[in-house]
Short mmCIF file of C-alpha atoms in Angstrom, two decimals:
data_model
loop_
_atom_site.label_atom_id
_atom_site.label_comp_id
_atom_site.label_asym_id
_atom_site.label_seq_id
_atom_site.Cartn_x
_atom_site.Cartn_y
_atom_site.Cartn_z
CA MET A 85 29.14 0.32 12.22
CA ASN A 86 31.43 -2.19 9.48
CA TRP A 87 30.39 -3.48 6.15
CA LYS A 88 32.92 -5.39 4.22
CA ARG A 89 33.18 -7.07 1.41
CA GLY A 90 36.76 -8.69 1.06
CA SER A 91 39.31 -6.47 1.64
CA SER A 92 37.06 -3.24 0.68
CA GLU A 93 36.20 -0.81 3.48
CA ARG A 94 32.45 -0.98 2.03
CA PHE A 95 30.02 -3.59 0.33
CA CYS A 96 28.08 -2.19 -2.50
CA LEU A 97 27.17 -4.68 -4.90
CA VAL A 98 24.57 -3.60 -7.69
CA ILE A 99 23.99 -4.95 -10.93
CA ALA A 100 23.79 -1.52 -13.49
CA GLY A 101 20.71 -1.97 -16.15
CA MET A 102 17.48 -3.26 -15.91
CA VAL A 103 16.28 -7.06 -16.25
CA LEU A 104 16.16 -8.27 -19.72
CA VAL A 105 13.32 -10.54 -18.90
CA ALA A 106 13.38 -11.96 -22.35
CA LEU A 107 17.37 -12.68 -22.59
CA VAL A 108 17.45 -14.38 -19.15
CA ALA A 109 14.02 -16.35 -19.54
CA THR A 110 15.99 -17.75 -23.20
CA ALA A 111 19.09 -18.35 -21.13
CA THR A 112 17.31 -19.94 -18.42
CA VAL A 113 15.59 -22.52 -20.50
CA THR A 114 18.90 -23.08 -22.86
CA LEU A 115 20.75 -24.07 -19.45
CA ALA A 116 17.55 -26.33 -18.35
CA GLN A 117 17.34 -28.42 -21.70
CA SER A 118 21.12 -28.45 -22.56
CA GLY A 119 22.43 -29.32 -19.01
CA GLY A 120 25.40 -26.88 -19.61
CA ASN A 121 26.95 -24.57 -16.73
CA MET A 122 27.66 -21.15 -17.52
CA GLU A 123 30.58 -19.42 -15.69
CA ARG A 124 30.18 -20.19 -11.58
CA PRO A 125 30.36 -16.57 -9.50
CA PRO A 126 34.06 -16.51 -8.82
CA HIS A 127 34.53 -17.20 -4.59
CA TRP A 128 31.06 -17.63 -4.31
CA GLN A 129 30.24 -20.70 -1.76
CA VAL A 130 27.11 -22.66 -2.18
CA VAL A 131 26.18 -23.98 1.48
CA HIS A 132 23.48 -26.77 1.98
CA PRO A 133 22.63 -25.90 5.78
CA ASP A 134 20.78 -29.31 6.38
CA ARG A 135 23.43 -31.32 5.16
CA ASN A 136 26.36 -29.18 5.92
CA GLU A 137 28.24 -29.56 3.11
CA ALA A 138 28.72 -28.13 -0.42
CA VAL A 139 26.32 -29.43 -2.91
CA GLU A 140 26.29 -29.17 -7.17
CA ARG A 141 23.65 -26.71 -8.07
CA ARG A 142 22.95 -24.27 -10.90
CA PHE A 143 24.30 -20.87 -9.42
CA VAL A 144 26.12 -18.68 -12.71
CA VAL A 145 26.79 -15.35 -13.95
CA MET A 146 24.12 -14.19 -16.21
CA ARG A 147 24.22 -10.61 -16.91
CA PRO A 148 22.50 -8.46 -15.17
CA GLY A 149 23.34 -10.51 -11.80
CA TRP A 150 22.91 -14.36 -11.07
CA HIS A 151 20.41 -17.15 -12.27
CA ILE A 152 19.72 -19.69 -9.86
CA PHE A 153 18.40 -22.95 -11.06
CA ALA A 154 17.03 -26.26 -9.70
CA GLY A 155 19.31 -28.16 -7.33
CA PRO A 156 18.23 -28.51 -3.37
CA GLY A 157 17.80 -25.79 -1.19
CA ALA A 158 20.73 -24.20 0.00
CA LEU A 159 22.77 -20.98 1.33
CA LEU A 160 24.74 -18.53 -1.33
CA ARG A 161 27.25 -16.21 -0.17
CA GLU A 162 30.77 -14.69 -0.86
CA PRO A 163 32.67 -15.28 2.29
CA GLY A 164 34.04 -11.72 2.33
CA SER A 165 30.36 -10.67 2.36
CA PHE A 166 29.46 -9.49 5.87
CA ALA A 167 28.28 -6.66 8.11
CA SER A 168 28.11 -5.62 12.06
CA GLY A 169 26.73 -2.26 13.78
CA ASN A 170 24.02 -0.34 11.97
CA PHE A 171 23.65 -1.58 8.12
CA SER A 172 21.19 -2.22 5.82
CA VAL A 173 21.24 -5.27 3.45
CA THR A 174 18.52 -4.87 0.00
CA SER A 175 17.95 -7.27 -2.60
CA LYS A 176 16.13 -7.55 -6.13
CA ILE A 177 15.18 -11.25 -6.54
CA PHE A 178 13.12 -12.26 -9.64
CA LEU A 179 10.58 -15.56 -9.52
CA PHE A 180 10.31 -17.73 -12.67
CA PRO A 181 7.82 -20.62 -13.43
CA THR A 182 8.89 -23.62 -12.40
CA PRO A 183 6.53 -27.34 -11.80
CA ASP A 184 7.29 -26.39 -8.22
CA MET A 185 7.40 -23.04 -6.67
CA GLY A 186 6.20 -22.95 -3.39
CA THR A 187 9.37 -22.98 -1.64
CA PRO A 188 10.89 -20.10 0.19
CA TYR A 189 13.63 -17.95 -0.77
CA GLY A 190 15.29 -15.00 0.33
CA LEU A 191 17.93 -13.74 2.41
CA PHE A 192 20.35 -14.61 4.99
CA LEU A 193 22.46 -12.31 7.95
CA GLY A 194 24.46 -12.68 11.39
CA GLY A 195 25.82 -15.95 9.28
CA SER A 196 29.02 -17.85 11.07
CA GLU A 197 30.68 -21.35 11.13
CA PHE A 198 28.18 -23.03 8.60
CA GLU A 199 29.53 -26.41 9.62
CA GLY A 200 27.76 -28.45 12.43
CA GLU A 201 25.80 -27.84 15.73
CA SER A 202 28.14 -24.13 15.49
CA SER A 203 26.18 -22.84 12.52
CA THR A 204 23.79 -20.08 12.91
CA TYR A 205 22.11 -17.29 11.01
CA VAL A 206 18.86 -15.59 10.77
CA SER A 207 16.91 -16.11 7.29
CA PHE A 208 14.45 -13.46 5.65
CA GLN A 209 12.30 -15.48 3.46
CA ILE A 210 8.70 -14.91 0.99
CA ARG A 211 7.13 -17.85 -0.72
CA ASN A 212 4.88 -17.72 -3.67
CA ASP A 213 1.68 -18.29 -1.45
CA GLY A 214 2.39 -14.56 -0.20
CA ARG A 215 3.76 -15.51 2.98
CA PHE A 216 6.93 -14.48 4.89
CA ARG A 217 9.01 -15.90 7.96
CA VAL A 218 12.28 -14.56 9.97
CA ALA A 219 13.39 -17.72 11.73
CA HIS A 220 16.84 -18.06 13.25
CA HIS A 221 19.03 -20.97 12.49
CA ALA A 222 21.08 -22.83 15.18
CA GLY A 223 22.64 -26.23 13.89
CA GLU A 224 19.43 -28.29 13.20
CA GLN A 225 17.21 -26.13 15.39
CA VAL A 226 14.82 -23.35 13.53
CA HIS A 227 13.04 -20.82 16.08
CA GLU A 228 11.14 -18.71 14.05
CA LEU A 229 10.79 -14.96 15.22
CA VAL A 230 7.78 -14.65 12.91
CA PRO A 231 6.23 -17.83 11.91
CA TRP A 232 4.85 -17.86 8.03
CA THR A 233 2.57 -14.88 7.67
CA GLU A 234 0.40 -13.47 4.85
CA HIS A 235 1.51 -10.08 3.47
CA ALA A 236 -0.21 -7.85 0.94
CA ASP A 237 2.81 -6.52 -0.58
CA ILE A 238 4.59 -9.60 -1.92
CA VAL A 239 3.93 -10.03 -5.66
CA PRO A 240 2.84 -13.73 -6.36
CA LEU A 241 3.82 -15.52 -9.79
CA ARG A 242 1.23 -17.20 -11.45
CA PRO A 243 1.95 -20.29 -13.62
CA THR A 244 0.63 -19.19 -16.94
CA ASP A 245 2.67 -15.47 -15.85
CA GLY A 246 6.01 -14.44 -16.60
CA PRO A 247 8.74 -13.65 -13.95
CA VAL A 248 7.43 -11.39 -10.58
CA GLU A 249 9.88 -8.79 -8.91
CA ASN A 250 10.24 -8.92 -5.17
CA ARG A 251 12.49 -6.18 -3.25
CA LEU A 252 13.59 -7.62 0.13
CA ALA A 253 15.67 -5.36 2.48
CA VAL A 254 16.74 -5.45 5.92
CA ASP A 255 17.86 -2.57 8.08
CA VAL A 256 19.82 -2.83 11.71
CA GLN A 257 19.76 0.45 13.48
CA ASP A 258 20.01 0.94 17.04
CA GLY A 259 18.49 -2.31 18.66
CA VAL A 260 15.98 -2.32 16.16
CA VAL A 261 15.53 -4.83 13.14
CA SER A 262 13.29 -4.04 10.16
CA PHE A 263 12.30 -6.18 7.57
CA PHE A 264 10.90 -5.20 4.56
CA ILE A 265 8.88 -6.43 1.61
CA ASN A 266 8.79 -4.13 -1.86
CA ASP A 267 9.26 -1.31 1.01
CA ALA A 268 6.45 -2.10 3.27
CA VAL A 269 7.67 -2.87 6.82
CA ALA A 270 6.61 -6.85 7.57
CA ALA A 271 8.29 -6.88 10.91
CA GLU A 272 10.06 -5.28 13.46
CA LEU A 273 12.15 -7.17 16.05
CA SER A 274 14.50 -5.66 18.63
CA ASP A 275 18.14 -7.32 18.37
CA ALA A 276 18.38 -8.69 21.95
CA GLY A 277 19.21 -12.29 21.86
CA LEU A 278 18.91 -11.93 17.87
CA THR A 279 22.67 -11.75 16.38
CA THR A 280 22.73 -9.74 12.96
CA ASP A 281 26.37 -9.44 12.77
CA GLY A 282 28.05 -12.02 10.67
CA ALA A 283 27.99 -13.05 6.59
CA ILE A 284 25.43 -12.30 4.65
CA GLY A 285 24.01 -13.72 1.57
CA LEU A 286 21.00 -15.29 -0.21
CA ALA A 287 18.53 -18.30 1.17
CA VAL A 288 17.11 -20.14 -1.42
CA GLY A 289 14.88 -22.97 -1.19
CA GLY A 290 14.98 -26.56 -3.80
CA ASP A 291 13.40 -26.30 -7.27
CA LEU A 292 13.29 -22.86 -7.75
CA SER A 293 14.38 -20.64 -10.71
CA LEU A 294 15.17 -17.16 -9.22
CA HIS A 295 17.24 -14.47 -10.89
CA VAL A 296 19.19 -11.94 -8.64
CA THR A 297 19.97 -8.56 -10.09
CA GLU A 298 20.76 -6.55 -7.07
CA LEU A 299 22.10 -7.80 -3.47
CA MET A 300 23.57 -4.91 -1.70
CA ILE A 301 25.01 -4.05 1.96
CA GLY A 302 25.79 -0.75 3.30
CA PRO A 303 24.24 2.19 5.36
CA ASN A 304 20.97 2.28 6.76
CA ARG A 305 17.74 3.24 4.68
CA PRO A 306 18.15 6.77 4.32
CA ALA A 307 14.57 9.34 4.03
CA ALA A 308 14.06 10.80 0.89
CA GLY A 309 15.99 14.42 0.87
CA GLY A 310 17.64 13.39 4.26
CA GLY A 311 16.85 13.37 7.41
CA ASP A 312 15.71 10.94 9.75
CA PRO A 313 13.80 7.82 8.05
CA PRO A 314 10.07 8.43 6.89
CA LEU A 315 7.73 5.89 8.72
CA ALA A 316 7.13 2.95 7.13
CA TRP A 317 3.77 2.36 5.58
CA SER A 318 2.68 -0.91 4.78
CA MET A 319 -0.74 -3.15 4.50
CA ASP A 320 -0.93 -5.37 7.35
CA ARG A 321 0.14 -2.24 9.35
CA ALA A 322 -2.76 0.12 8.44
CA ARG A 323 -5.41 2.04 10.25
CA ILE A 324 -8.52 2.57 8.78
CA LEU A 325 -11.32 5.20 9.52
CA PHE A 326 -14.66 3.74 7.95
CA THR A 327 -18.30 4.34 8.67
CA GLY A 328 -20.32 1.47 10.15
CA SER A 329 -23.56 1.36 10.36
CA ARG A 330 -25.37 -0.73 13.28
CA ASP A 331 -29.06 -1.25 14.11
CA GLY A 332 -29.74 1.34 11.71
CA THR A 333 -27.45 4.37 12.72
CA SER A 334 -24.08 5.16 11.93
CA ASP A 335 -20.87 6.19 13.48
CA LEU A 336 -17.28 6.32 12.56
CA TYR A 337 -14.34 3.59 13.69
CA VAL A 338 -11.01 2.67 13.39
CA LEU A 339 -9.46 -0.58 12.50
CA ASP A 340 -5.66 -1.34 13.39
CA ARG A 341 -4.73 -3.85 11.08
CA ALA A 342 -1.46 -5.00 13.19
CA ALA A 343 -3.14 -5.05 16.60
CA GLY A 344 -6.08 -6.71 14.87
CA THR A 345 -8.59 -4.27 17.06
CA THR A 346 -11.59 -2.04 15.79
CA ARG A 347 -12.64 0.54 18.32
CA ARG A 348 -15.97 3.07 17.71
CA LEU A 349 -14.29 6.70 17.37
CA THR A 350 -17.49 8.94 17.56
CA ALA A 351 -21.04 8.42 19.54
CA MET A 352 -23.28 10.28 17.79
CA GLY A 353 -25.41 7.27 15.94
CA THR A 354 -29.37 7.70 16.48
CA PRO A 355 -32.17 6.19 14.75
CA GLU A 356 -32.39 9.78 13.18
CA GLY A 357 -28.91 9.47 11.79
CA GLY A 358 -25.56 9.72 12.48
CA ALA A 359 -21.82 10.51 11.50
CA ASN A 360 -20.50 9.65 8.44
CA ALA A 361 -18.44 10.72 5.44
CA GLY A 362 -15.09 10.87 7.83
CA GLN A 363 -12.07 12.42 5.98
CA VAL A 364 -8.22 11.98 8.01
CA SER A 365 -6.79 15.52 7.87
CA PRO A 366 -2.93 15.28 6.15
CA ASP A 367 -1.25 14.52 9.53
CA GLY A 368 -3.20 11.73 10.44
CA SER A 369 -4.69 13.31 14.00
CA SER A 370 -7.88 14.54 13.25
CA VAL A 371 -10.94 13.44 11.41
CA ALA A 372 -13.50 15.70 10.12
CA PHE A 373 -17.33 14.00 9.20
CA GLN A 374 -20.72 15.24 8.81
CA VAL A 375 -23.41 14.50 11.29
CA ARG A 376 -27.06 13.87 10.34
CA ARG A 377 -29.93 14.66 12.38
CA GLY A 378 -33.22 14.23 10.58
CA SER A 379 -32.90 16.34 7.52
CA ASP A 380 -29.98 18.88 9.10
CA TYR A 381 -26.16 17.85 8.13
CA ASP A 382 -23.46 19.88 9.91
CA LEU A 383 -19.80 19.62 9.86
CA TYR A 384 -17.64 18.41 12.97
CA VAL A 385 -13.92 17.78 13.73
CA MET A 386 -12.14 15.82 16.45
CA ASP A 387 -8.81 13.65 17.22
CA VAL A 388 -8.14 10.53 15.82
CA ALA A 389 -7.14 9.37 19.41
CA GLY A 390 -10.59 10.55 20.56
CA GLY A 391 -12.48 13.00 22.71
CA PRO A 392 -15.00 15.36 22.20
CA PRO A 393 -15.97 16.38 18.69
CA ARG A 394 -15.92 20.18 17.90
CA SER A 395 -18.86 21.66 15.52
CA VAL A 396 -17.06 23.41 12.44
CA VAL A 397 -19.93 23.97 10.47
CA GLN A 398 -23.22 24.69 11.74
CA HIS A 399 -26.53 26.11 9.28
CA ALA A 400 -29.94 25.31 8.61
CA ALA A 401 -28.90 24.05 4.99
CA TYR A 402 -27.37 20.54 4.37
CA ASP A 403 -23.31 21.28 4.76
CA VAL A 404 -21.89 17.98 3.41
CA ASN A 405 -18.81 16.17 2.19
CA PRO A 406 -15.94 18.01 4.33
CA VAL A 407 -12.45 17.37 2.27
CA TRP A 408 -9.08 18.71 3.84
CA SER A 409 -7.17 21.26 2.01
CA PRO A 410 -3.45 19.85 2.43
CA ASP A 411 -2.00 22.25 5.15
CA GLY A 412 -4.87 20.92 7.67
CA ARG A 413 -6.29 24.76 7.85
CA ARG A 414 -9.21 24.67 5.80
CA LEU A 415 -12.06 22.23 4.78
CA ALA A 416 -13.67 22.31 1.31
CA PHE A 417 -17.85 21.20 1.63
CA MET A 418 -20.95 21.54 -0.19
CA SER A 419 -23.64 23.27 1.23
CA THR A 420 -27.52 23.74 0.04
CA ARG A 421 -27.39 27.39 1.76
CA GLY A 422 -29.28 30.00 -0.48
CA PHE A 423 -31.23 27.29 -2.12
CA GLU A 424 -34.21 25.48 -2.05
CA PRO A 425 -34.16 21.86 -2.63
CA GLY A 426 -35.94 21.25 -6.12
CA VAL A 427 -35.35 24.46 -7.99
CA LEU A 428 -32.12 23.43 -9.70
CA GLY A 429 -32.36 19.88 -8.81
CA PRO A 430 -32.53 17.66 -5.57
CA PHE A 431 -29.68 19.14 -4.21
CA PRO A 432 -28.43 22.50 -5.70
CA GLY A 433 -25.66 24.58 -4.00
CA HIS A 434 -22.24 25.40 -4.12
CA ILE A 435 -18.61 24.15 -2.59
CA TYR A 436 -17.56 26.60 -0.08
CA ALA A 437 -14.64 26.42 2.17
CA VAL A 438 -14.14 27.01 5.92
CA ASP A 439 -11.20 28.04 8.17
CA VAL A 440 -11.47 25.20 10.89
CA ALA A 441 -9.77 27.86 13.40
CA GLN A 442 -11.85 30.69 12.46
CA ARG A 443 -15.01 29.31 11.11
CA THR A 444 -15.17 31.53 8.30
CA VAL A 445 -16.22 30.42 5.22
CA ASP A 446 -15.79 31.48 1.56
CA GLN A 447 -17.57 30.37 -1.39
CA LEU A 448 -15.46 28.65 -4.16
CA THR A 449 -18.26 27.85 -6.97
CA ALA A 450 -19.40 30.27 -9.34
CA ALA A 451 -22.06 28.46 -11.11
CA PRO A 452 -24.37 26.27 -8.48
CA LEU A 453 -24.13 22.64 -8.94
CA THR A 454 -27.18 20.72 -9.29
CA SER A 455 -26.29 17.82 -7.30
CA ALA A 456 -24.69 17.39 -3.73
CA LEU A 457 -21.95 14.98 -4.40
CA GLY A 458 -19.99 17.90 -4.41
CA PRO A 459 -15.91 18.03 -3.38
CA SER A 460 -14.03 14.82 -3.48
CA ASP A 461 -10.41 15.80 -3.08
CA TRP A 462 -7.86 18.31 -3.04
CA SER A 463 -4.95 18.65 -4.47
CA ALA A 464 -1.26 18.07 -2.45
CA ASP A 465 -0.21 21.75 -3.71
CA GLY A 466 -3.43 23.34 -2.32
CA ALA A 467 -4.00 24.65 -6.22
CA SER A 468 -7.29 22.74 -7.33
CA ILE A 469 -10.15 20.58 -6.09
CA LEU A 470 -11.87 17.65 -7.37
CA PHE A 471 -15.68 17.42 -7.59
CA ALA A 472 -18.46 16.08 -9.12
CA ARG A 473 -20.89 18.18 -11.49
CA MET A 474 -24.14 17.01 -13.43
CA VAL A 475 -23.92 17.11 -17.35
CA GLY A 476 -27.27 16.92 -18.31
CA GLU A 477 -28.44 13.40 -15.99
CA ARG A 478 -25.32 12.42 -15.25
CA PRO A 479 -22.38 13.20 -12.92
CA ASP A 480 -19.35 13.72 -14.22
CA VAL A 481 -15.72 14.73 -12.59
CA PHE A 482 -13.94 18.07 -12.80
CA VAL A 483 -11.25 20.23 -11.07
CA MET A 484 -11.28 23.46 -10.28
CA ASP A 485 -8.46 25.80 -10.40
CA LEU A 486 -8.94 27.85 -7.32
CA ALA A 487 -6.53 30.63 -8.21
CA THR A 488 -8.84 31.59 -11.19
CA GLY A 489 -11.88 29.74 -10.11
CA LEU A 490 -11.54 27.93 -13.79
CA GLU A 491 -13.43 24.54 -14.20
CA SER A 492 -12.21 21.88 -16.30
CA GLN A 493 -14.41 18.45 -16.69
CA LEU A 494 -12.00 15.66 -17.11
CA THR A 495 -14.34 12.69 -17.61
CA ARG A 496 -17.39 12.23 -19.94
CA SER A 497 -19.72 9.49 -18.94
CA THR A 498 -22.56 7.47 -20.07
CA LEU A 499 -23.85 7.06 -16.84
CA GLY A 500 -22.02 8.96 -13.98
CA ASN A 501 -18.41 9.11 -12.41
CA TYR A 502 -17.84 10.79 -9.55
CA SER A 503 -15.53 10.31 -6.10
CA ALA A 504 -12.40 11.21 -7.91
CA THR A 505 -9.02 11.37 -5.95
CA PHE A 506 -5.49 12.43 -6.54
CA SER A 507 -2.93 10.07 -6.40
CA HIS A 508 0.14 10.81 -3.77
CA SER A 509 2.36 11.36 -6.41
CA GLY A 510 0.06 14.00 -8.09
CA ASP A 511 0.42 12.03 -12.04
CA ARG A 512 -2.92 10.30 -11.51
CA ILE A 513 -6.51 9.81 -10.21
CA ALA A 514 -8.89 7.26 -9.28
CA PHE A 515 -12.44 7.23 -9.35
CA HIS A 516 -15.74 5.48 -9.95
CA SER A 517 -17.88 4.98 -12.97
CA GLU A 518 -21.13 3.53 -13.33
CA SER A 519 -22.64 1.05 -15.78
CA ASP A 520 -25.41 -0.98 -16.14
CA ASP A 521 -24.74 -3.51 -13.96
CA GLY A 522 -23.69 -1.15 -11.37
CA ALA A 523 -20.15 0.31 -10.90
CA GLN A 524 -16.34 0.05 -10.83
CA ILE A 525 -12.90 1.84 -9.79
CA VAL A 526 -11.23 3.55 -12.72
CA VAL A 527 -7.70 4.75 -13.07
CA SER A 528 -6.32 7.49 -15.39
CA ASP A 529 -3.98 10.47 -15.81
CA LEU A 530 -4.69 13.65 -14.39
CA GLY A 531 -6.83 15.12 -17.80
CA GLY A 532 -8.95 11.82 -17.25
CA ASP A 533 -7.34 10.30 -20.50
CA ASN A 534 -5.89 6.58 -20.32
CA GLN A 535 -8.35 5.08 -18.43
CA ARG A 536 -7.89 1.51 -16.98
CA ARG A 537 -10.45 0.03 -15.14
CA VAL A 538 -8.67 -1.70 -11.75
CA THR A 539 -11.53 -3.55 -10.35
CA SER A 540 -14.22 -5.94 -11.61
CA GLY A 541 -17.07 -8.33 -10.18
CA PRO A 542 -20.75 -8.09 -10.03
CA GLY A 543 -22.09 -5.01 -8.20
CA PHE A 544 -21.02 -1.34 -6.94
CA ARG A 545 -17.31 -0.53 -6.08
CA TYR A 546 -17.02 3.20 -4.98
CA SER A 547 -15.48 5.92 -3.16
CA PRO A 548 -11.79 5.10 -4.05
CA ARG A 549 -9.10 6.32 -1.94
CA TRP A 550 -5.27 5.75 -2.76
CA SER A 551 -2.74 4.01 -0.07
CA PRO A 552 0.04 6.19 1.46
CA ASP A 553 2.46 4.21 -1.14
CA ASP A 554 0.14 4.40 -3.88
CA ARG A 555 0.20 0.97 -5.08
CA TRP A 556 -3.55 0.37 -3.40
CA LEU A 557 -6.80 1.88 -3.53
CA MET A 558 -9.28 0.96 -1.06
CA PHE A 559 -12.97 1.51 -1.91
CA SER A 560 -16.76 0.42 -0.82
CA ALA A 561 -17.92 -2.34 -2.11
CA SER A 562 -21.29 -4.59 -2.73
CA ASP A 563 -21.93 -7.23 -4.31
CA ASP A 564 -25.79 -7.13 -4.26
CA GLY A 565 -26.19 -3.73 -4.01
CA LYS A 566 -27.03 -3.90 -0.42
CA GLN A 567 -24.73 -5.00 2.23
CA TYR A 568 -21.18 -2.90 1.82
CA ASP A 569 -17.61 -4.11 3.06
CA ILE A 570 -14.26 -2.26 2.29
CA ARG A 571 -12.00 -3.78 0.49
CA ALA A 572 -8.71 -2.79 -1.73
CA VAL A 573 -7.09 -3.54 -4.81
CA ARG A 574 -3.63 -3.88 -5.88
CA ILE A 575 -2.88 -1.78 -8.90
CA GLU A 576 -0.05 -3.58 -10.55
CA ASP A 577 -1.93 -6.87 -10.97
CA GLY A 578 -5.37 -6.50 -9.40
CA THR A 579 -5.38 -8.68 -6.20
CA VAL A 580 -8.56 -8.14 -4.33
CA VAL A 581 -7.95 -7.96 -0.32
CA ASP A 582 -11.04 -7.69 2.37
CA LEU A 583 -10.35 -4.90 5.06
CA VAL A 584 -13.67 -4.75 6.56
CA SER A 585 -15.92 -6.98 6.36
CA THR A 586 -19.08 -8.17 9.11
CA PRO A 587 -22.77 -8.83 8.41
CA GLU A 588 -23.13 -5.29 9.17
CA ASP A 589 -22.71 -2.45 6.78
CA GLU A 590 -19.05 -0.42 6.34
CA ARG A 591 -18.33 2.30 4.21
CA GLU A 592 -16.15 5.14 2.94
CA GLY A 593 -13.09 3.91 4.01
CA ARG A 594 -9.79 6.07 4.64
CA TRP A 595 -6.01 5.39 5.35
CA ILE A 596 -4.69 7.04 8.48
CA PRO A 597 -1.14 8.19 8.03
CA PRO A 598 1.51 7.08 10.28
CA LEU A 599 1.86 9.27 13.10
CA PRO A 600 5.20 10.59 13.89
#
């Protein structure tokens, strides 16, 4: 491996500190209005790839980092900055409002010559319309390795907003070139016939206002805590388990967004019921679900890859809402065993836990629940369970300490809060909250405080689930209260994408973690 900046053995150019947005914006406006030219970054070259010549462009030092303003599209490079072998390059780029923000910007690598027909480089760029492209440039020829493709992790800039940040990275390792957008894998390509050794820099389109606070070349992206790099997750590569209703029956299905395929996992749907309420095990290998046969509900487990379902809980009572423990050994669930419907409510019962291998059952709640809503998530440390309990005539979110059995009420609603789930970071929960005109998804801290609604629109949004990177919440949605689809909302800006949407009914979406 070899990465270099000038005469140093390693290039690691990182501008310290956070971007002072107000300062940068003010300086940019001042520069534009005055026509002044601040200090050009020393030794850097500005090359116009189409005309193969240096061009005038406002490219200045503006701490922290550099600012790029107006001018035609160009490559910006420091001649001593290059890499070969196994390496990574990362960047942090802020896009500011301009009259035309549609041109691409990003990185280039594998650059050589930069003059005439012998010039060559690979570009990795994004656009404000939410698309990215990977292309190989040889003279005037452009070969699109990945054509302009939508990517859900690109943060767009709306004309009325302030600047937005996007982080781009490329990792070259052992014959594979991985392209990242905001830490999510956008594409993976073989390096066969793809030159990655060479100069590295910025590839920016015309008439943009950009601020770059980080451009770093170094060793391959490490895994947190050492060891092998973690399996990357991205919205475009996600696999999703969901319940699909077809011809009055229900079964579980698996959507592979990268492959664009959907397969039926279970074949248990009948006019009397079917499979639903699927939950994916923490390691992504198994699915737990409930099966209805008329008025009877039982619990099963099967492999995500397929195969025969395995019975886990069979009882004359309702056994519903399975939730995996973090070690994948047990399932919490709600059961009406010991009660007759109508004694304490429509679905009275307790929360239990079953050992999946041994099929032994333990009761967890001391006081009976007056609703079959039951458990909804198990904390990552195994210490507590989120569930819904009726408070008067409405359900609210509770958390139970499994060591002591103590329960704490987290929400206090006027109509109903339930289906709560822990974020993977362990510092937030999400749940759905009913209102007079439907239901919306709400995020709060662990104690139920600092609540923020993250969805909007008519109808019902319920059953939220955090994405593996905690940036998205998947949920079931119906605008008319009849037909349901599965959508996801990006928490930071409210962007909503459709994940599963057909004329049929799809609900209860669950992310499937990447497998080793």
